[in-house]
CSV table of C-alpha atoms in Angstrom, one decimal:
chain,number,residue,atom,x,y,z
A,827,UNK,CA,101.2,106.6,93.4
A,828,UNK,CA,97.9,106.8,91.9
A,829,UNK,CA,96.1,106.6,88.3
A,830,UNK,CA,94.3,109.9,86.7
A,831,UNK,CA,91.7,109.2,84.9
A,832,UNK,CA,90.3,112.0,82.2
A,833,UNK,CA,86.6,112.5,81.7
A,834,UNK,CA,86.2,112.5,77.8
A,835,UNK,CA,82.6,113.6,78.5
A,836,UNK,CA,84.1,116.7,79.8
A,837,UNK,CA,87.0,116.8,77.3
A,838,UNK,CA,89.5,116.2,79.9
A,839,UNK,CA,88.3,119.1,81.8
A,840,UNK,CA,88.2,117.0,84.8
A,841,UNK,CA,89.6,114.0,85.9
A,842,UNK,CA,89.5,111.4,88.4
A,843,UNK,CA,92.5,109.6,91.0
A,844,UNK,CA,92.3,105.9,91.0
A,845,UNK,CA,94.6,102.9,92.6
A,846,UNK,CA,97.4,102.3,90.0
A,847,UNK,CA,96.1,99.3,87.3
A,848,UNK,CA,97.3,96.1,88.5
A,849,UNK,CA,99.2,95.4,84.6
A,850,UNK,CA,100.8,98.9,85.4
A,851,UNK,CA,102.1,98.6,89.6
A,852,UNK,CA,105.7,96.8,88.0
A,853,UNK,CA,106.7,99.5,85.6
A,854,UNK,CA,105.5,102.2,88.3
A,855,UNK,CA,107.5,100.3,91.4
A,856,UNK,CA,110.5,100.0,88.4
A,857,UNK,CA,110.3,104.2,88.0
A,858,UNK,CA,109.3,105.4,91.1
A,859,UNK,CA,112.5,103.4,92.5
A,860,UNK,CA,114.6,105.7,90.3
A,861,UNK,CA,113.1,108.7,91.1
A,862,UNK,CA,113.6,108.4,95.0
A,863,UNK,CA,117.2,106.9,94.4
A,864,UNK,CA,117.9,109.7,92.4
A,865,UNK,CA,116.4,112.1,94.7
A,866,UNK,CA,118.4,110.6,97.6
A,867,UNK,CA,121.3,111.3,95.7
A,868,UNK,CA,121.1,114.7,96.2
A,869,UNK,CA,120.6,114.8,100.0
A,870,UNK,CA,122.7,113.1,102.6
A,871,UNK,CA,119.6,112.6,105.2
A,872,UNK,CA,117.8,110.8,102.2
A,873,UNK,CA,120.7,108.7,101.1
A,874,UNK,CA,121.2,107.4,104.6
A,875,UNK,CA,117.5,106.4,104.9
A,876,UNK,CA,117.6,105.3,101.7
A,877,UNK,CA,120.4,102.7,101.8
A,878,UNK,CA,119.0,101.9,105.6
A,879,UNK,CA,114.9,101.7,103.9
A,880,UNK,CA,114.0,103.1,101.3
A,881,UNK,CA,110.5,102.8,101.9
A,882,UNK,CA,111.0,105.2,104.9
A,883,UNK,CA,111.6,108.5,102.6
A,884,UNK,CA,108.0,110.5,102.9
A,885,UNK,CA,106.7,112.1,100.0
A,886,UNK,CA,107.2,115.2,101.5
A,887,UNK,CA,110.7,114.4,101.8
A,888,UNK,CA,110.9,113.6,98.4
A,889,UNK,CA,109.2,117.1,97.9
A,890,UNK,CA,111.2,119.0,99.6
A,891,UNK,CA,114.7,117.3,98.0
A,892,UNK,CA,113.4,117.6,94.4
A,893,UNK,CA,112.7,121.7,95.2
A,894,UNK,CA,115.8,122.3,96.5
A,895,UNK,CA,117.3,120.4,93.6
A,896,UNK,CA,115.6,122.4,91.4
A,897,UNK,CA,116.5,125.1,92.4
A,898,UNK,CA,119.9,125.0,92.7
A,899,UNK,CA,119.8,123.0,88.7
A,900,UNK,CA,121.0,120.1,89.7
A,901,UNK,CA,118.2,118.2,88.4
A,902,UNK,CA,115.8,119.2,85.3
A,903,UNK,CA,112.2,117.4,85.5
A,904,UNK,CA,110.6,116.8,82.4
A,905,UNK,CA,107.2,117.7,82.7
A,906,UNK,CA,104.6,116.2,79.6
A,907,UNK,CA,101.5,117.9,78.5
A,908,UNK,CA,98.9,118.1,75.7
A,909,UNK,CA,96.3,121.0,74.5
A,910,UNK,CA,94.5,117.4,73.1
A,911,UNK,CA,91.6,117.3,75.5
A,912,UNK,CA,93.6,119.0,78.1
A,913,UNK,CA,95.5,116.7,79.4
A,914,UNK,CA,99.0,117.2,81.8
A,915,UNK,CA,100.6,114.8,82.4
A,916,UNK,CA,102.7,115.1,85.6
């Protein structure tokens, strides 16, 4: 739930975390939402917490669910990156 910020002085070489861009907080609420509903999907515990609050599931939580989901393939993430500048986007 932050912004990254690349340094072009540094050609993207380093970068800095910043609060999300007001114009941007809708789409990233809109996203994040299916992300942790999709997450809770995969794990009883979360789904309970997330039909009770959803705004109770930790990061770590979420961590720990997408590993585990990994691991076993039910769930692919889609990771983007760029050698331009440097830049991952995660």
């Amino acid at each position: 739930m932050k912004a990254i910020i690349w340094d072009d002085a540094t050609q993207g070489m380093t970068y800095s975390e910043v609060p999300i861009p007001e114009d941007m907080k809708e789409d990233v609420d809109f996203w994040r939402a299916h992300l942790v509903e999709a997450v809770a999907e995969y794990d009883d515990h979360l789904l309970e917490k997330f039909f009770a609050d959803a705004s109770t599931i930790s990061e770590d939580e979420i961590h720990e669910a997408v590993r585990k989901a990994c691991l076993d393939l039910s769930i692919v993430p889609m990771l983007c990156g760029s050698a331009y500048k440097n830049k991952v986007y995660r």
